[in-house]
Coordinates of C-alpha atoms in Angstrom, one line a residue:
Chain A
M1 CA 178.2 67.4 88.6
S2 CA 175.6 68.9 90.9
L3 CA 172.5 70.6 89.5
A4 CA 173.7 73.9 90.9
D5 CA 177.0 73.7 89.0
Y6 CA 175.0 72.7 85.9
A7 CA 172.9 75.8 86.3
A8 CA 175.8 78.1 86.7
Q9 CA 177.5 76.6 83.7
H10 CA 174.5 77.5 81.5
G11 CA 174.1 81.0 83.0
L12 CA 171.0 80.3 85.0
H13 CA 170.3 82.4 88.1
R14 CA 168.5 81.5 91.3
V15 CA 164.9 82.6 91.0
G16 CA 163.4 84.9 93.7
A17 CA 166.7 86.0 95.1
R18 CA 166.5 89.5 96.6
P19 CA 168.3 92.1 94.4
N20 CA 170.7 94.5 96.0
L21 CA 169.2 97.8 97.3
W22 CA 170.3 99.8 94.3
R23 CA 168.7 97.4 91.7
Y24 CA 165.7 97.1 93.9
L25 CA 165.1 100.8 93.9
K26 CA 165.6 100.9 90.2
Q27 CA 163.1 98.1 89.6
T28 CA 160.6 99.9 91.8
W29 CA 161.1 103.1 89.9
D30 CA 160.5 101.1 86.6
R31 CA 157.1 100.2 88.1
R32 CA 156.1 103.7 88.9
D33 CA 153.4 103.7 86.2
F34 CA 151.9 100.6 87.9
A35 CA 151.9 102.3 91.3
I36 CA 150.3 105.4 89.9
A37 CA 147.6 103.4 88.0
M38 CA 146.9 101.3 91.1
A39 CA 146.5 104.4 93.3
R40 CA 144.3 106.2 90.8
F41 CA 142.1 103.3 89.9
R42 CA 141.6 102.2 93.5
I43 CA 140.3 105.6 94.4
Q44 CA 138.0 105.5 91.4
A45 CA 136.8 102.0 92.1
S46 CA 136.2 102.7 95.8
Q47 CA 133.7 105.4 95.0
E48 CA 132.2 103.9 91.8
R49 CA 129.0 102.6 93.4
N50 CA 128.2 105.6 95.5
R51 CA 125.7 108.0 94.2
L52 CA 127.7 111.1 95.2
G53 CA 130.9 109.3 93.9
M54 CA 134.1 111.3 94.3
L55 CA 132.4 113.9 96.4
W56 CA 132.7 111.6 99.4
L57 CA 136.4 112.1 99.3
V58 CA 135.9 115.5 100.7
L59 CA 132.5 115.1 102.4
Q60 CA 133.7 112.4 104.8
P61 CA 136.6 114.4 106.3
S62 CA 134.4 117.5 106.4
L63 CA 131.7 115.8 108.4
N64 CA 134.4 114.4 110.7
A65 CA 135.8 117.8 111.3
L66 CA 132.4 119.2 111.9
I67 CA 131.5 116.6 114.5
Y68 CA 134.8 116.7 116.3
G69 CA 134.8 120.5 116.2
L70 CA 131.4 120.7 117.7
I71 CA 131.8 118.1 120.4
F72 CA 135.3 119.0 121.6
G73 CA 134.7 122.7 121.1
I74 CA 131.9 122.6 123.6
L75 CA 133.6 120.1 126.0
Q76 CA 136.8 122.1 126.3
G77 CA 135.1 125.4 127.3
D78 CA 136.5 128.8 126.7
A79 CA 139.6 128.4 128.9
N80 CA 141.2 125.5 127.1
R81 CA 139.8 126.0 123.6
P82 CA 142.5 127.4 121.2
P83 CA 141.6 130.6 119.5
D84 CA 140.0 130.3 116.0
Y85 CA 139.0 126.8 116.9
A86 CA 137.2 126.0 113.6
A87 CA 140.3 126.6 111.5
F88 CA 142.4 124.8 114.1
V89 CA 140.3 121.6 113.9
V90 CA 139.9 121.6 110.1
I91 CA 143.7 121.7 109.6
G92 CA 144.2 119.1 112.3
V93 CA 141.6 116.6 111.2
F94 CA 142.4 116.9 107.4
L95 CA 146.1 116.6 107.7
F96 CA 146.0 113.8 110.4
D97 CA 143.8 111.8 108.0
F98 CA 146.7 111.4 105.6
F99 CA 148.8 109.8 108.3
S100 CA 146.2 107.5 109.8
K101 CA 145.2 106.1 106.4
S102 CA 148.8 105.6 105.4
L103 CA 149.3 103.7 108.6
S104 CA 146.2 101.5 108.5
N105 CA 146.1 100.8 104.7
G106 CA 149.9 100.5 104.5
A107 CA 149.8 97.8 107.1
K108 CA 147.4 95.8 104.9
S109 CA 149.3 96.5 101.7
I110 CA 151.0 93.1 101.6
T111 CA 148.6 90.9 103.6
G112 CA 145.6 92.3 101.9
N113 CA 147.0 91.7 98.4
R114 CA 148.0 88.1 99.0
A115 CA 146.7 86.9 95.6
L116 CA 148.5 89.6 93.8
V117 CA 151.8 88.9 95.7
Q118 CA 151.5 85.2 94.9
S119 CA 150.8 85.5 91.2
L120 CA 153.0 88.3 89.8
A121 CA 156.6 89.2 90.3
F122 CA 157.4 92.8 90.9
P123 CA 159.2 94.6 93.8
R124 CA 156.8 94.5 96.7
L125 CA 157.8 98.0 97.7
T126 CA 155.4 99.1 95.0
L127 CA 152.5 98.1 97.2
P128 CA 153.0 100.3 100.3
L129 CA 154.2 103.2 98.1
A130 CA 151.0 102.9 96.0
V131 CA 149.0 103.2 99.2
V132 CA 150.7 106.4 100.3
L133 CA 150.3 107.7 96.7
E134 CA 146.6 106.8 96.8
N135 CA 146.2 108.7 100.1
F136 CA 148.1 111.6 98.8
M137 CA 145.8 111.8 95.8
A138 CA 142.8 111.7 98.1
L139 CA 144.4 114.5 100.1
V140 CA 144.6 117.0 97.2
P141 CA 140.9 117.7 96.9
M142 CA 140.7 117.9 100.7
L143 CA 143.4 120.6 100.6
G144 CA 141.2 122.5 98.2
V145 CA 138.2 122.3 100.6
M146 CA 140.5 123.2 103.5
G147 CA 141.7 126.4 101.7
L148 CA 138.2 127.3 100.9
A149 CA 137.1 126.8 104.5
L150 CA 140.0 129.0 105.7
V151 CA 139.1 131.8 103.4
V152 CA 135.5 131.6 104.6
M153 CA 136.8 131.9 108.2
G154 CA 138.7 135.0 107.3
H155 CA 142.3 133.7 106.6
L156 CA 143.1 135.1 103.2
P157 CA 145.8 133.3 101.1
A158 CA 149.3 134.5 101.8
W159 CA 152.7 133.7 100.3
E160 CA 153.4 131.5 103.3
W161 CA 150.8 129.1 102.0
L162 CA 153.3 128.0 99.3
L163 CA 155.5 126.5 102.1
M164 CA 152.8 123.8 102.4
A165 CA 154.4 122.2 99.4
P166 CA 157.7 121.3 101.1
L167 CA 155.9 120.4 104.3
L168 CA 153.6 117.9 102.4
A169 CA 156.7 116.5 100.6
L170 CA 158.3 115.8 104.0
Y171 CA 155.0 114.5 105.4
S172 CA 154.7 112.1 102.4
L173 CA 158.2 110.8 103.0
F174 CA 157.4 110.2 106.7
N175 CA 154.1 108.4 105.9
A176 CA 155.8 106.2 103.3
G177 CA 158.3 105.2 105.9
V178 CA 155.5 104.4 108.4
A179 CA 153.6 102.4 105.7
M180 CA 156.6 100.3 104.8
I181 CA 157.4 99.5 108.5
A182 CA 153.7 98.7 109.2
A183 CA 153.5 96.5 106.0
R184 CA 156.3 94.3 107.0
L185 CA 155.3 94.0 110.7
T186 CA 151.9 92.9 109.7
V187 CA 153.4 90.1 107.6
H188 CA 155.1 88.7 110.7
V189 CA 152.3 89.5 113.2
R190 CA 148.9 89.4 111.6
D191 CA 147.3 90.5 114.9
L192 CA 148.6 94.0 114.3
T193 CA 145.7 94.8 112.0
Q194 CA 143.5 94.4 115.1
I195 CA 145.6 96.7 117.3
L196 CA 146.2 99.4 114.7
P197 CA 142.8 101.1 115.0
F198 CA 143.5 101.7 118.7
I199 CA 147.0 103.0 118.0
N200 CA 145.5 105.3 115.4
R201 CA 142.9 106.5 117.9
I202 CA 145.4 107.1 120.6
L203 CA 147.6 109.1 118.2
F204 CA 144.6 111.1 117.1
Y205 CA 143.9 112.3 120.7
T206 CA 147.6 112.8 121.6
S207 CA 148.9 114.7 118.6
G208 CA 147.2 118.0 119.2
V209 CA 144.6 117.5 116.5
L210 CA 141.8 118.8 118.7
F211 CA 143.7 120.3 121.6
A212 CA 146.1 123.2 122.1
V213 CA 148.9 121.3 123.9
D214 CA 150.3 124.4 125.6
R215 CA 146.9 125.2 127.2
I216 CA 146.0 121.6 128.2
F217 CA 149.3 121.0 129.9
R218 CA 149.7 124.5 131.4
A219 CA 150.5 122.9 134.7
H220 CA 153.0 120.4 133.3
P221 CA 155.7 122.2 131.4
W222 CA 157.7 118.9 130.9
A223 CA 154.8 117.5 128.9
I224 CA 154.9 120.5 126.6
E225 CA 158.6 120.1 126.1
L226 CA 158.0 116.4 125.1
Y227 CA 155.8 117.6 122.3
D228 CA 158.7 119.4 120.8
F229 CA 159.8 116.0 119.6
H230 CA 156.4 114.7 118.4
P231 CA 156.6 114.5 114.6
L232 CA 152.8 114.6 114.0
Y233 CA 152.4 117.6 116.3
Q234 CA 155.2 119.3 114.4
V235 CA 153.5 118.9 111.1
L236 CA 150.2 120.2 112.4
Q237 CA 151.8 123.2 114.2
I238 CA 153.8 124.2 111.1
A239 CA 150.8 123.9 108.9
R240 CA 148.7 126.0 111.3
G241 CA 151.4 128.6 111.6
L242 CA 151.6 128.9 107.8
L243 CA 147.9 128.8 107.0
M244 CA 146.5 130.8 110.0
G245 CA 149.1 133.4 109.9
G246 CA 150.2 132.8 113.5
S247 CA 153.6 132.2 114.8
Y248 CA 155.2 128.7 115.2
E249 CA 158.5 127.2 116.3
L250 CA 160.8 127.5 113.2
H251 CA 163.1 124.8 114.4
Y252 CA 160.2 122.3 114.0
W253 CA 161.1 122.3 110.3
L254 CA 164.5 120.9 111.1
Y255 CA 163.1 118.4 113.6
F256 CA 160.5 117.2 111.2
A257 CA 162.9 117.0 108.3
I258 CA 165.1 114.7 110.3
W259 CA 162.2 112.6 111.4
S260 CA 161.0 112.2 107.8
V261 CA 164.3 111.2 106.4
V262 CA 165.2 108.8 109.2
V263 CA 161.8 107.1 109.2
F264 CA 161.8 106.8 105.4
V265 CA 165.3 105.3 105.2
A266 CA 164.7 103.0 108.1
G267 CA 161.4 101.9 106.6
L268 CA 163.0 101.3 103.2
L269 CA 165.8 99.1 104.6
F270 CA 163.5 97.3 107.0
F271 CA 161.1 96.5 104.1
W272 CA 163.7 95.5 101.6
V273 CA 165.5 93.0 103.9
A274 CA 162.4 90.8 104.0
E275 CA 161.6 91.0 100.3
E276 CA 161.9 87.2 99.8
R277 CA 159.6 86.6 102.7
Y278 CA 156.5 88.2 101.3
G279 CA 155.1 85.4 99.2
R280 CA 155.1 82.9 102.0
D281 CA 152.0 82.3 104.0
Chain B
M25 CA 170.3 56.4 78.1
A26 CA 170.1 57.8 74.6
E27 CA 167.6 60.3 75.7
T28 CA 169.8 61.8 78.4
D29 CA 172.7 62.1 76.0
Q30 CA 170.5 64.0 73.7
H31 CA 169.6 66.4 76.6
V32 CA 173.2 67.3 77.3
H33 CA 173.4 69.3 74.1
R34 CA 170.1 71.2 74.7
Q35 CA 170.0 74.5 76.5
P36 CA 168.4 74.2 80.0
V37 CA 166.1 77.0 81.0
V38 CA 164.7 75.9 84.3
I39 CA 166.5 73.7 86.8
V40 CA 164.7 72.6 89.9
D41 CA 167.2 71.2 92.4
D42 CA 165.9 69.1 95.4
L43 CA 163.1 71.6 96.1
H44 CA 161.4 71.5 99.5
V45 CA 158.5 73.8 100.4
K46 CA 156.8 74.0 103.7
Y47 CA 153.8 76.0 104.8
R48 CA 153.3 77.0 108.4
V49 CA 149.7 77.4 109.3
F50 CA 148.0 78.3 112.5
A51 CA 145.9 75.3 113.0
G52 CA 142.5 76.3 114.3
G53 CA 140.5 74.1 116.6
R54 CA 141.8 71.4 118.8
A55 CA 144.3 68.7 117.9
A56 CA 142.7 65.3 118.4
E57 CA 145.3 63.8 120.7
G58 CA 145.7 66.9 122.8
A59 CA 142.0 66.9 123.9
A60 CA 142.4 64.9 127.1
G61 CA 142.4 66.8 130.4
R62 CA 143.1 70.2 129.0
S63 CA 140.6 73.1 128.7
G64 CA 140.5 76.8 128.8
L65 CA 141.1 79.4 126.2
L66 CA 144.9 79.8 126.5
T67 CA 145.8 76.2 126.9
R68 CA 143.9 75.0 123.9
A69 CA 146.0 73.6 121.1
R70 CA 146.7 76.4 118.8
G71 CA 150.0 75.2 117.6
I72 CA 151.6 75.9 114.3
R73 CA 151.1 73.0 111.9
T74 CA 153.7 72.5 109.3
V75 CA 152.6 71.2 105.9
H76 CA 155.3 69.7 103.9
A77 CA 154.0 70.6 100.4
L78 CA 157.0 69.6 98.3
K79 CA 159.5 66.9 99.3
G80 CA 162.6 67.1 97.2
V81 CA 161.5 67.6 93.6
S82 CA 164.2 67.8 90.9
F83 CA 164.0 68.1 87.2
T84 CA 165.3 70.1 84.3
A85 CA 163.3 71.9 81.6
Y86 CA 164.8 72.7 78.3
E87 CA 164.3 75.4 75.6
N88 CA 161.3 75.0 73.4
E89 CA 159.7 72.4 75.6
S90 CA 156.1 72.4 76.7
I91 CA 155.6 70.3 79.9
G92 CA 152.4 69.1 81.3
V93 CA 152.0 68.9 85.0
I94 CA 149.5 66.5 86.5
G95 CA 148.5 65.2 89.9
H96 CA 145.5 65.0 92.2
N97 CA 144.1 68.0 94.0
G98 CA 146.4 69.1 96.7
S99 CA 149.4 67.1 95.4
G100 CA 151.6 70.2 95.2
K101 CA 151.3 71.1 91.5
S102 CA 150.4 74.8 92.2
T103 CA 153.0 75.1 94.9
L104 CA 155.6 73.8 92.6
M105 CA 154.6 76.3 89.9
R106 CA 154.7 79.2 92.4
A107 CA 158.1 78.1 93.7
I108 CA 159.4 78.1 90.1
T109 CA 158.3 81.7 89.7
G110 CA 160.0 82.6 92.9
L111 CA 156.7 83.7 94.5
T112 CA 156.8 81.0 97.2
P113 CA 160.3 80.8 98.8
P114 CA 161.7 77.3 99.2
E115 CA 162.5 75.8 102.5
S116 CA 165.6 74.2 101.0
G117 CA 166.9 73.5 97.5
A118 CA 166.6 76.0 94.8
V119 CA 165.2 76.9 91.4
Y120 CA 167.5 78.2 88.7
A121 CA 166.2 79.9 85.6
A122 CA 167.4 81.7 82.5
S123 CA 164.9 84.5 83.0
R124 CA 162.2 85.0 85.6
P125 CA 159.3 82.6 84.9
N126 CA 155.9 84.1 84.6
L127 CA 152.7 82.7 86.0
L128 CA 149.8 83.2 83.6
G129 CA 147.7 85.0 86.1
V130 CA 146.9 88.6 86.1
G131 CA 143.5 88.3 87.6
A132 CA 144.7 89.3 91.1
A133 CA 145.8 92.7 89.9
L134 CA 142.4 93.6 88.4
L135 CA 139.6 95.5 90.1
P136 CA 136.0 94.3 89.6
D137 CA 134.6 97.8 89.9
L138 CA 136.7 99.1 87.1
S139 CA 135.8 99.1 83.4
G140 CA 137.4 96.4 81.2
E141 CA 139.4 99.2 79.5
N142 CA 141.0 100.4 82.6
N143 CA 141.6 96.9 83.8
I144 CA 143.6 96.3 80.6
I145 CA 145.8 99.2 81.5
L146 CA 146.2 98.1 85.1
G147 CA 146.8 94.5 84.3
G148 CA 149.3 95.4 81.6
L149 CA 151.3 97.6 83.9
A150 CA 151.2 94.9 86.6
L151 CA 152.8 92.5 84.1
G152 CA 155.6 95.0 83.5
F153 CA 154.6 96.8 80.3
S154 CA 155.3 100.4 79.9
K155 CA 152.3 102.7 79.6
R156 CA 153.0 103.2 75.8
E157 CA 153.2 99.4 75.2
V158 CA 149.9 98.9 77.0
L159 CA 148.1 101.5 74.9
E160 CA 149.6 99.9 71.7
L161 CA 148.4 96.4 72.7
R162 CA 145.0 97.5 73.9
D163 CA 143.1 96.9 70.6
E164 CA 144.7 93.5 70.1
I165 CA 143.8 92.5 73.7
V166 CA 140.2 93.6 73.3
E167 CA 139.9 91.8 70.0
F168 CA 141.3 88.5 71.3
A169 CA 139.0 88.6 74.3
E170 CA 136.0 89.4 72.0
L171 CA 134.8 92.1 74.3
E172 CA 134.5 95.1 71.9
E173 CA 131.0 96.0 72.9
F174 CA 131.4 95.6 76.6
I175 CA 134.9 97.1 77.2
D176 CA 133.6 100.2 78.9
L177 CA 131.4 98.4 81.4
P178 CA 132.7 97.5 84.9
M179 CA 134.3 94.1 85.0
R180 CA 131.9 92.9 87.7
T181 CA 129.1 92.9 85.2
Y182 CA 131.0 90.4 83.0
S183 CA 130.1 86.7 83.0
S184 CA 132.8 84.5 84.4
G185 CA 133.7 83.3 80.9
M186 CA 134.1 86.9 79.8
Q187 CA 136.3 87.7 82.7
A188 CA 138.5 84.7 82.1
R189 CA 138.8 85.6 78.5
L190 CA 139.9 89.2 79.4
K191 CA 142.5 87.9 81.9
F192 CA 143.9 85.4 79.4
S193 CA 144.2 88.0 76.7
I194 CA 146.0 90.4 78.9
A195 CA 148.4 87.8 80.3
T196 CA 149.3 86.4 76.9
A197 CA 149.7 89.7 75.2
K198 CA 153.3 89.6 76.3
Q199 CA 155.9 87.3 74.8
H200 CA 157.1 85.2 77.7
E201 CA 160.3 83.2 77.7
I202 CA 159.1 80.9 80.4
L203 CA 155.4 80.7 81.0
I204 CA 153.3 78.8 83.5
V205 CA 149.7 78.2 82.7
D206 CA 147.7 77.0 85.6
E207 CA 144.2 75.6 84.6
A208 CA 143.6 78.6 82.3
L209 CA 142.8 76.7 79.1
S210 CA 139.5 75.4 80.3
V211 CA 137.8 78.8 80.1
G212 CA 135.5 80.1 77.6
D213 CA 133.6 78.3 74.9
K214 CA 135.0 75.9 72.4
G215 CA 136.1 78.5 69.9
F216 CA 138.0 80.5 72.5
R217 CA 139.7 77.4 73.9
A218 CA 141.0 76.5 70.4
R219 CA 142.4 79.9 70.0
S220 CA 144.0 80.0 73.4
E221 CA 145.7 76.7 72.7
G222 CA 146.9 78.2 69.5
R223 CA 148.4 81.1 71.4
I224 CA 150.2 78.8 73.7
R225 CA 151.8 77.1 70.8
E226 CA 152.7 80.5 69.3
I227 CA 154.6 81.4 72.5
R228 CA 156.4 78.1 72.4
A229 CA 157.3 78.6 68.8
N230 CA 159.0 81.9 69.7
A231 CA 161.6 80.1 71.7
G232 CA 159.5 79.9 74.9
T233 CA 159.1 77.2 77.4
V234 CA 155.6 76.5 78.7
F235 CA 154.4 74.6 81.8
L236 CA 150.8 73.6 81.6
V237 CA 149.0 72.6 84.8
S238 CA 145.7 70.9 84.1
H239 CA 143.2 68.3 85.0
S240 CA 142.2 68.1 81.4
M241 CA 144.1 65.2 80.0
G242 CA 142.9 66.3 76.5
S243 CA 144.6 69.7 76.5
I244 CA 147.8 68.2 78.0
A245 CA 147.9 65.5 75.3
D246 CA 147.3 68.2 72.6
T247 CA 149.9 70.7 73.7
C248 CA 152.7 68.9 75.6
E249 CA 155.2 66.3 74.6
R250 CA 156.6 65.8 78.1
T251 CA 154.7 65.5 81.3
I252 CA 155.6 65.3 85.0
W253 CA 153.4 63.8 87.6
I254 CA 153.4 65.1 91.1
H255 CA 152.1 62.9 93.8
R256 CA 151.9 63.9 97.5
G257 CA 154.7 66.4 97.0
E258 CA 157.0 64.1 95.2
L259 CA 157.9 63.6 91.6
R260 CA 156.2 60.3 90.8
M261 CA 157.0 60.2 87.1
D262 CA 158.7 62.3 84.4
G263 CA 158.6 61.3 80.7
P264 CA 156.8 61.5 77.4
T265 CA 153.2 62.6 77.8
E266 CA 151.7 59.4 76.4
E267 CA 153.5 57.1 78.9
V268 CA 152.9 59.3 81.9
L269 CA 149.2 59.8 81.1
A270 CA 148.7 56.1 80.6
E271 CA 150.3 55.3 83.9
Y272 CA 148.3 58.1 85.6
Q273 CA 145.0 57.0 84.3
D274 CA 145.9 53.4 85.3
S275 CA 146.5 54.4 88.9
R276 CA 143.3 56.3 89.0
G277 CA 141.4 53.4 87.6
R278 CA 142.8 51.1 90.3
R279 CA 141.5 53.3 93.1

């Protein structure tokens, strides 16, 4: 009798086998408290030794927005600069931050937690999701500052502001998908962590964070049409439309909803398939 | 053969079946034999080296057993233990178990900048406790670790002994069916060591199976009746602790 038969006879199961998708999701859901605690405590621990502590969570993006706003506001000149530039930049920089951190920290969520992955058994999906959760928690105080800044700039709160909730829900879904894909890719190709800062930078300058796309590409209408399918541009444009009281393309909602669901589901499947691979060096 | 007959009637909990584990590592530097005549950045030997860490290990562990695992540094002990928990996937062969074996190691989940208190919560959740269970176990964990006065301080301010005590207390707060202890019993002072050995026995008494990896022959002789000896990725010997330890010490004396 082989050992495998002997094992089956006594009801033993193979250790480390990947569970089916449904059980995997259930196991991940059972670990939600762990993901929440990890996200919360990591934010807390990261600011523990700074004198200004949690204040840095909002100070850093504010300073970023200030510098970018000043430099690119002057560089662009009156012709290309979008109207109400200060509000334009604040919304752009603050919201883009959520994506770029989810991408770069999500990519490190498995490789950067090697010791944890090699010593405790839990669905690895918890790690990239905790990263997105952590970044979302960091976004909340930034939204407060953003609202305050908008009021100071003369945009009074309106009912449309409430639509930010579904937008952020879709955005979180999208970022979770991105984080899961990046996490697995980094496991296969470690070099990705070296390239990601550049990808982040390129996306920062090409997603309409600092530029009004329709003004910059006035002479190239095809480029503007291309932007209709750019998920990050859609998020920023919807948010600006809602918060600054301007008009925006309503069908961006549909496009971005499709983007979010597709990226999330694809990321989930892509990550789950390699579950057994993550402990290996 | 009397011993094998006796085993047939016992309930197996872990079966390791012809287990092979290989690591693939980017070998930095230059391979010695490839040095001749080649130069330049791109042609430099940067091949993938394969390390065959376990070469066909098989054994069966039964209910209520505590098994010592010995071997020289780098012999594959820790790899074997990680493969048993399913954390390191095997190249071929398999590990079967009645329930998922747990590695006694929670340290990796903790954050040095966090207070001991919050680390208990984080570590407990990482082990799979619910939030309520963690809060219920909190006092017991603090007490066992003897950290009542310091529990609100960041963990990085603890001495290494205090940190090890905290980790051990969190990890053993749970009743494990199959527990793997890797070099954890050598922490803390004499008093703590005695209590932690007591706790290991307690886990065993509650129908658990314990693997103890250690370089300390003393603690293996005290806690294990069976010992396996891993040598260069192979199972060199498997039997009653006394015999295996005698043989092991003999081989070391000869070197």
